[in-house]
Amino acid sequence: ASQNVLRIFFSVPVNPKIESGLGMKSYPDLISVPEPVDLVLVFRRPEAVPAIIEINGKNRSELIEGNCHRALAMLGGEEAGRYLLSQIDSTISEDKKFGILNYLAQMQYEPALPHFAEILSLDPQEYYWKSIFIFGKMGDKGVPFLLERISDKNENVRGNTYHILGQWLIAPEAAEELNPGSDTPLPRPH
């Protein structure tokens, strides 16, 4: 017989401006909560970005780090974008890097575009979904960046770029609008 295990979670209010909330003691910050924290739901205004960055700097778990990154992406703005971008260089895990790049794309944070080039260099047969995922979120802001890579020397970059821009679906006459004023036609996928 199978045995179901029920795990009970408790909500703990964290707010430096109140002593209690929901009938429970409130803590001024996550670091002050005496029990291990399994999940964090952040409800903040954009002015709270510095506080979220501080919490992330003092965090005790990958779960809190992930929630802080998610909250920063949802709040958006230049400061959140700069901070998330700075986290890429200090992150060893490729999955974490992709997660941060995903958040930056969700924010449509254009200074992150050079970091997306790494995703374009991945094998399009195996990892095409990563480039579609990232540039799909960047939307129109990513198109000029992609157009610059159509003639890249790296075959994977070209393949992913074609895939994203959908060149195989566009008639040559329509593709001319993507390359205005150029005597060199856009390369076509093989």
mmCIF file of N, CA, C and O in Angstrom, residues 65-135:
data_model
loop_
_atom_site.group_PDB
_atom_site.id
_atom_site.type_symbol
_atom_site.label_atom_id
_atom_site.label_comp_id
_atom_site.label_asym_id
_atom_site.label_seq_id
_atom_site.Cartn_x
_atom_site.Cartn_y
_atom_site.Cartn_z
ATOM 1 N N GLU A 65 17.064 32.624 -3.291
ATOM 2 C CA GLU A 65 17.735 33.292 -4.406
ATOM 3 C C GLU A 65 16.830 33.312 -5.644
ATOM 4 O O GLU A 65 16.652 34.345 -6.282
ATOM 5 N N GLY A 66 16.240 32.169 -5.961
ATOM 6 C CA GLY A 66 15.350 32.085 -7.117
ATOM 7 C C GLY A 66 14.139 32.989 -6.976
ATOM 8 O O GLY A 66 13.728 33.651 -7.935
ATOM 9 N N ASN A 67 13.582 33.039 -5.788
ATOM 10 C CA ASN A 67 12.421 33.900 -5.557
ATOM 11 C C ASN A 67 12.801 35.382 -5.632
ATOM 12 O O ASN A 67 12.029 36.194 -6.135
ATOM 13 N N CYS A 68 13.991 35.714 -5.144
ATOM 14 C CA CYS A 68 14.452 37.103 -5.246
ATOM 15 C C CYS A 68 14.659 37.481 -6.711
ATOM 16 O O CYS A 68 14.249 38.564 -7.139
ATOM 17 N N HIS A 69 15.267 36.592 -7.493
ATOM 18 C CA HIS A 69 15.462 36.862 -8.923
ATOM 19 C C HIS A 69 14.114 37.048 -9.619
ATOM 20 O O HIS A 69 13.937 37.961 -10.426
ATOM 21 N N ARG A 70 13.172 36.190 -9.293
ATOM 22 C CA ARG A 70 11.836 36.276 -9.901
ATOM 23 C C ARG A 70 11.160 37.600 -9.526
ATOM 24 O O ARG A 70 10.556 38.268 -10.373
ATOM 25 N N ALA A 71 11.273 37.972 -8.264
ATOM 26 C CA ALA A 71 10.654 39.231 -7.815
ATOM 27 C C ALA A 71 11.289 40.423 -8.525
ATOM 28 O O ALA A 71 10.583 41.346 -8.951
ATOM 29 N N LEU A 72 12.604 40.416 -8.679
ATOM 30 C CA LEU A 72 13.282 41.514 -9.367
ATOM 31 C C LEU A 72 12.814 41.609 -10.820
ATOM 32 O O LEU A 72 12.597 42.693 -11.344
ATOM 33 N N ALA A 73 12.679 40.449 -11.470
ATOM 34 C CA ALA A 73 12.211 40.447 -12.864
ATOM 35 C C ALA A 73 10.796 40.992 -12.967
ATOM 36 O O ALA A 73 10.472 41.716 -13.914
ATOM 37 N N MET A 74 9.962 40.663 -12.004
ATOM 38 C CA MET A 74 8.579 41.133 -12.039
ATOM 39 C C MET A 74 8.505 42.643 -11.783
ATOM 40 O O MET A 74 7.695 43.336 -12.378
ATOM 41 N N LEU A 75 9.373 43.140 -10.909
ATOM 42 C CA LEU A 75 9.381 44.575 -10.633
ATOM 43 C C LEU A 75 10.021 45.349 -11.777
ATOM 44 O O LEU A 75 9.614 46.452 -12.095
ATOM 45 N N GLY A 76 11.054 44.754 -12.382
ATOM 46 C CA GLY A 76 11.719 45.359 -13.524
ATOM 47 C C GLY A 76 12.497 46.609 -13.175
ATOM 48 O O GLY A 76 12.757 46.903 -12.009
ATOM 49 N N GLY A 77 12.881 47.332 -14.201
ATOM 50 C CA GLY A 77 13.622 48.570 -14.011
ATOM 51 C C GLY A 77 15.123 48.371 -14.178
ATOM 52 O O GLY A 77 15.643 47.254 -14.189
ATOM 53 N N GLU A 78 15.801 49.483 -14.312
ATOM 54 C CA GLU A 78 17.246 49.481 -14.573
ATOM 55 C C GLU A 78 18.049 48.841 -13.443
ATOM 56 O O GLU A 78 18.954 48.045 -13.686
ATOM 57 N N GLU A 79 17.739 49.186 -12.199
ATOM 58 C CA GLU A 79 18.511 48.642 -11.073
ATOM 59 C C GLU A 79 18.353 47.128 -10.978
ATOM 60 O O GLU A 79 19.331 46.403 -10.782
ATOM 61 N N ALA A 80 17.122 46.631 -11.139
ATOM 62 C CA ALA A 80 16.889 45.178 -11.099
ATOM 63 C C ALA A 80 17.616 44.501 -12.256
ATOM 64 O O ALA A 80 18.241 43.448 -12.082
ATOM 65 N N GLY A 81 17.560 45.099 -13.448
ATOM 66 C CA GLY A 81 18.238 44.536 -14.607
ATOM 67 C C GLY A 81 19.745 44.468 -14.414
ATOM 68 O O GLY A 81 20.377 43.454 -14.710
ATOM 69 N N ARG A 82 20.333 45.559 -13.934
ATOM 70 C CA ARG A 82 21.791 45.576 -13.692
ATOM 71 C C ARG A 82 22.191 44.499 -12.684
ATOM 72 O O ARG A 82 23.194 43.816 -12.852
ATOM 73 N N TYR A 83 21.394 44.372 -11.627
ATOM 74 C CA TYR A 83 21.726 43.376 -10.605
ATOM 75 C C TYR A 83 21.643 41.963 -11.175
ATOM 76 O O TYR A 83 22.549 41.155 -10.983
ATOM 77 N N LEU A 84 20.558 41.645 -11.874
ATOM 78 C CA LEU A 84 20.430 40.300 -12.445
ATOM 79 C C LEU A 84 21.551 40.028 -13.435
ATOM 80 O O LEU A 84 22.118 38.930 -13.456
ATOM 81 N N LEU A 85 21.901 41.011 -14.226
ATOM 82 C CA LEU A 85 22.991 40.854 -15.185
ATOM 83 C C LEU A 85 24.303 40.575 -14.460
ATOM 84 O O LEU A 85 25.096 39.734 -14.896
ATOM 85 N N SER A 86 24.518 41.232 -13.325
ATOM 86 C CA SER A 86 25.753 41.001 -12.551
ATOM 87 C C SER A 86 25.801 39.585 -11.976
ATOM 88 O O SER A 86 26.882 39.056 -11.727
ATOM 89 N N GLN A 87 24.643 38.972 -11.775
ATOM 90 C CA GLN A 87 24.591 37.630 -11.208
ATOM 91 C C GLN A 87 25.032 36.556 -12.202
ATOM 92 O O GLN A 87 25.448 35.473 -11.805
ATOM 93 N N ILE A 88 24.963 36.850 -13.486
ATOM 94 C CA ILE A 88 25.341 35.861 -14.502
ATOM 95 C C ILE A 88 26.820 35.489 -14.368
ATOM 96 O O ILE A 88 27.176 34.313 -14.409
ATOM 97 N N ASP A 89 27.672 36.486 -14.197
ATOM 98 C CA ASP A 89 29.108 36.230 -14.139
ATOM 99 C C ASP A 89 29.521 35.450 -12.899
ATOM 100 O O ASP A 89 30.533 34.749 -12.921
ATOM 101 N N SER A 90 28.761 35.557 -11.831
ATOM 102 C CA SER A 90 29.119 34.839 -10.604
ATOM 103 C C SER A 90 28.413 33.491 -10.488
ATOM 104 O O SER A 90 28.559 32.798 -9.491
ATOM 105 N N THR A 91 27.647 33.120 -11.509
ATOM 106 C CA THR A 91 26.888 31.870 -11.469
ATOM 107 C C THR A 91 27.624 30.799 -12.257
ATOM 108 O O THR A 91 27.965 30.997 -13.420
ATOM 109 N N ILE A 92 27.865 29.663 -11.629
ATOM 110 C CA ILE A 92 28.567 28.558 -12.274
ATOM 111 C C ILE A 92 27.598 27.669 -13.043
ATOM 112 O O ILE A 92 27.874 27.244 -14.148
ATOM 113 N N SER A 93 26.448 27.405 -12.484
ATOM 114 C CA SER A 93 25.469 26.495 -13.071
ATOM 115 C C SER A 93 24.876 27.062 -14.360
ATOM 116 O O SER A 93 24.364 28.184 -14.379
ATOM 117 N N GLU A 94 24.933 26.272 -15.430
ATOM 118 C CA GLU A 94 24.349 26.700 -16.703
ATOM 119 C C GLU A 94 22.834 26.861 -16.581
ATOM 120 O O GLU A 94 22.249 27.736 -17.214
ATOM 121 N N ASP A 95 22.188 26.004 -15.783
ATOM 122 C CA ASP A 95 20.745 26.122 -15.592
ATOM 123 C C ASP A 95 20.389 27.441 -14.910
ATOM 124 O O ASP A 95 19.409 28.095 -15.267
ATOM 125 N N LYS A 96 21.180 27.832 -13.911
ATOM 126 C CA LYS A 96 20.926 29.102 -13.226
ATOM 127 C C LYS A 96 21.145 30.278 -14.166
ATOM 128 O O LYS A 96 20.385 31.240 -14.161
ATOM 129 N N LYS A 97 22.218 30.201 -14.972
ATOM 130 C CA LYS A 97 22.482 31.270 -15.934
ATOM 131 C C LYS A 97 21.300 31.417 -16.886
ATOM 132 O O LYS A 97 20.850 32.524 -17.166
ATOM 133 N N PHE A 98 20.804 30.282 -17.388
ATOM 134 C CA PHE A 98 19.666 30.343 -18.297
ATOM 135 C C PHE A 98 18.453 30.940 -17.591
ATOM 136 O O PHE A 98 17.707 31.733 -18.168
ATOM 137 N N GLY A 99 18.248 30.579 -16.330
ATOM 138 C CA GLY A 99 17.135 31.141 -15.561
ATOM 139 C C GLY A 99 17.236 32.652 -15.444
ATOM 140 O O GLY A 99 16.244 33.369 -15.616
ATOM 141 N N ILE A 100 18.438 33.143 -15.163
ATOM 142 C CA ILE A 100 18.630 34.596 -15.052
ATOM 143 C C ILE A 100 18.434 35.255 -16.412
ATOM 144 O O ILE A 100 17.789 36.303 -16.517
ATOM 145 N N LEU A 101 18.979 34.646 -17.468
ATOM 146 C CA LEU A 101 18.775 35.193 -18.813
ATOM 147 C C LEU A 101 17.287 35.222 -19.162
ATOM 148 O O LEU A 101 16.800 36.167 -19.792
ATOM 149 N N ASN A 102 16.574 34.203 -18.742
ATOM 150 C CA ASN A 102 15.131 34.156 -18.957
ATOM 151 C C ASN A 102 14.451 35.349 -18.279
ATOM 152 O O ASN A 102 13.593 36.008 -18.866
ATOM 153 N N TYR A 103 14.842 35.646 -17.051
ATOM 154 C CA TYR A 103 14.252 36.793 -16.349
ATOM 155 C C TYR A 103 14.596 38.105 -17.048
ATOM 156 O O TYR A 103 13.763 38.998 -17.169
ATOM 157 N N LEU A 104 15.845 38.229 -17.502
ATOM 158 C CA LEU A 104 16.248 39.445 -18.203
ATOM 159 C C LEU A 104 15.467 39.614 -19.509
ATOM 160 O O LEU A 104 15.098 40.722 -19.881
ATOM 161 N N ALA A 105 15.211 38.500 -20.195
ATOM 162 C CA ALA A 105 14.408 38.554 -21.420
ATOM 163 C C ALA A 105 12.968 38.933 -21.090
ATOM 164 O O ALA A 105 12.343 39.728 -21.796
ATOM 165 N N GLN A 106 12.447 38.386 -20.000
ATOM 166 C CA GLN A 106 11.085 38.725 -19.566
ATOM 167 C C GLN A 106 10.973 40.221 -19.328
ATOM 168 O O GLN A 106 9.959 40.835 -19.635
ATOM 169 N N MET A 107 12.044 40.814 -18.798
ATOM 170 C CA MET A 107 12.068 42.255 -18.542
ATOM 171 C C MET A 107 12.330 43.046 -19.824
ATOM 172 O O MET A 107 12.245 44.267 -19.811
ATOM 173 N N GLN A 108 12.689 42.344 -20.889
ATOM 174 C CA GLN A 108 13.128 42.964 -22.147
ATOM 175 C C GLN A 108 14.264 43.947 -21.877
ATOM 176 O O GLN A 108 14.303 45.071 -22.382
ATOM 177 N N TYR A 109 15.223 43.479 -21.093
ATOM 178 C CA TYR A 109 16.366 44.292 -20.672
ATOM 179 C C TYR A 109 17.448 44.232 -21.752
ATOM 180 O O TYR A 109 18.215 43.282 -21.835
ATOM 181 N N GLU A 110 17.483 45.268 -22.593
ATOM 182 C CA GLU A 110 18.358 45.274 -23.762
ATOM 183 C C GLU A 110 19.852 45.149 -23.453
ATOM 184 O O GLU A 110 20.577 44.532 -24.235
ATOM 185 N N PRO A 111 20.373 45.690 -22.346
ATOM 186 C CA PRO A 111 21.800 45.496 -22.076
ATOM 187 C C PRO A 111 22.203 44.013 -21.920
ATOM 188 O O PRO A 111 23.388 43.690 -21.975
ATOM 189 N N ALA A 112 21.236 43.132 -21.759
ATOM 190 C CA ALA A 112 21.542 41.700 -21.636
ATOM 191 C C ALA A 112 21.733 41.019 -22.985
ATOM 192 O O ALA A 112 22.196 39.881 -23.050
ATOM 193 N N LEU A 113 21.391 41.695 -24.081
ATOM 194 C CA LEU A 113 21.459 41.064 -25.403
ATOM 195 C C LEU A 113 22.815 40.409 -25.704
ATOM 196 O O LEU A 113 22.842 39.290 -26.211
ATOM 197 N N PRO A 114 23.953 41.029 -25.404
ATOM 198 C CA PRO A 114 25.226 40.344 -25.685
ATOM 199 C C PRO A 114 25.357 38.993 -24.973
ATOM 200 O O PRO A 114 25.987 38.073 -25.490
ATOM 201 N N HIS A 115 24.741 38.858 -23.813
ATOM 202 C CA HIS A 115 24.782 37.584 -23.096
ATOM 203 C C HIS A 115 23.912 36.528 -23.786
ATOM 204 O O HIS A 115 24.142 35.339 -23.631
ATOM 205 N N PHE A 116 22.915 36.966 -24.525
ATOM 206 C CA PHE A 116 22.056 36.017 -25.240
ATOM 207 C C PHE A 116 22.776 35.374 -26.421
ATOM 208 O O PHE A 116 22.350 34.346 -26.923
ATOM 209 N N ALA A 117 23.874 36.004 -26.865
ATOM 210 C CA ALA A 117 24.638 35.453 -27.992
ATOM 211 C C ALA A 117 25.141 34.050 -27.673
ATOM 212 O O ALA A 117 25.231 33.195 -28.558
ATOM 213 N N GLU A 118 25.443 33.798 -26.419
ATOM 214 C CA GLU A 118 25.900 32.465 -26.006
ATOM 215 C C GLU A 118 24.830 31.413 -26.297
ATOM 216 O O GLU A 118 25.136 30.296 -26.723
ATOM 217 N N ILE A 119 23.578 31.771 -26.099
ATOM 218 C CA ILE A 119 22.482 30.839 -26.372
ATOM 219 C C ILE A 119 22.378 30.569 -27.874
ATOM 220 O O ILE A 119 22.109 29.444 -28.283
ATOM 221 N N LEU A 120 22.628 31.591 -28.670
ATOM 222 C CA LEU A 120 22.577 31.396 -30.119
ATOM 223 C C LEU A 120 23.654 30.426 -30.605
ATOM 224 O O LEU A 120 23.494 29.788 -31.637
ATOM 225 N N SER A 121 24.760 30.316 -29.869
ATOM 226 C CA SER A 121 25.850 29.448 -30.315
ATOM 227 C C SER A 121 25.619 27.973 -29.968
ATOM 228 O O SER A 121 26.391 27.112 -30.383
ATOM 229 N N LEU A 122 24.552 27.675 -29.241
ATOM 230 C CA LEU A 122 24.247 26.280 -28.898
ATOM 231 C C LEU A 122 23.738 25.534 -30.124
ATOM 232 O O LEU A 122 23.175 26.137 -31.041
ATOM 233 N N ASP A 123 23.892 24.228 -30.128
ATOM 234 C CA ASP A 123 23.441 23.399 -31.242
ATOM 235 C C ASP A 123 21.935 23.561 -31.435
ATOM 236 O O ASP A 123 21.152 23.199 -30.563
ATOM 237 N N PRO A 124 21.506 24.103 -32.594
ATOM 238 C CA PRO A 124 20.068 24.340 -32.791
ATOM 239 C C PRO A 124 19.251 23.057 -32.875
ATOM 240 O O PRO A 124 18.047 23.089 -32.634
ATOM 241 N N GLN A 125 19.894 21.944 -33.196
ATOM 242 C CA GLN A 125 19.170 20.676 -33.250
ATOM 243 C C GLN A 125 18.793 20.196 -31.852
ATOM 244 O O GLN A 125 17.800 19.507 -31.664
ATOM 245 N N GLU A 126 19.606 20.564 -30.881
ATOM 246 C CA GLU A 126 19.380 20.097 -29.517
ATOM 247 C C GLU A 126 18.785 21.169 -28.600
ATOM 248 O O GLU A 126 17.981 20.875 -27.727
ATOM 249 N N TYR A 127 19.180 22.419 -28.814
ATOM 250 C CA TYR A 127 18.807 23.478 -27.877
ATOM 251 C C TYR A 127 18.016 24.621 -28.519
ATOM 252 O O TYR A 127 17.995 25.725 -28.000
ATOM 253 N N TYR A 128 17.380 24.372 -29.657
ATOM 254 C CA TYR A 128 16.659 25.446 -30.345
ATOM 255 C C TYR A 128 15.648 26.127 -29.430
ATOM 256 O O TYR A 128 15.393 27.320 -29.536
ATOM 257 N N TRP A 129 15.066 25.361 -28.517
ATOM 258 C CA TRP A 129 14.022 25.901 -27.654
ATOM 259 C C TRP A 129 14.541 27.014 -26.759
ATOM 260 O O TRP A 129 13.806 27.934 -26.419
ATOM 261 N N LYS A 130 15.837 26.959 -26.379
ATOM 262 C CA LYS A 130 16.370 28.010 -25.510
ATOM 263 C C LYS A 130 16.367 29.353 -26.224
ATOM 264 O O LYS A 130 15.964 30.372 -25.647
ATOM 265 N N SER A 131 16.822 29.367 -27.473
ATOM 266 C CA SER A 131 16.858 30.638 -28.195
ATOM 267 C C SER A 131 15.443 31.141 -28.478
ATOM 268 O O SER A 131 15.167 32.336 -28.364
ATOM 269 N N ILE A 132 14.538 30.233 -28.822
ATOM 270 C CA ILE A 132 13.142 30.617 -29.066
ATOM 271 C C ILE A 132 12.541 31.206 -27.790
ATOM 272 O O ILE A 132 11.858 32.230 -27.803
ATOM 273 N N PHE A 133 12.807 30.551 -26.673
ATOM 274 C CA PHE A 133 12.268 30.972 -25.379
ATOM 275 C C PHE A 133 12.746 32.384 -25.034
ATOM 276 O O PHE A 133 11.946 33.256 -24.693
ATOM 277 N N ILE A 134 14.066 32.598 -25.127
ATOM 278 C CA ILE A 134 14.638 33.893 -24.747
ATOM 279 C C ILE A 134 14.204 34.998 -25.703
ATOM 280 O O ILE A 134 13.698 36.037 -25.293
ATOM 281 N N PHE A 135 14.428 34.782 -27.005
ATOM 282 C CA PHE A 135 14.130 35.858 -27.950
ATOM 283 C C PHE A 135 12.635 36.054 -28.146
ATOM 284 O O PHE A 135 12.203 37.150 -28.507
#
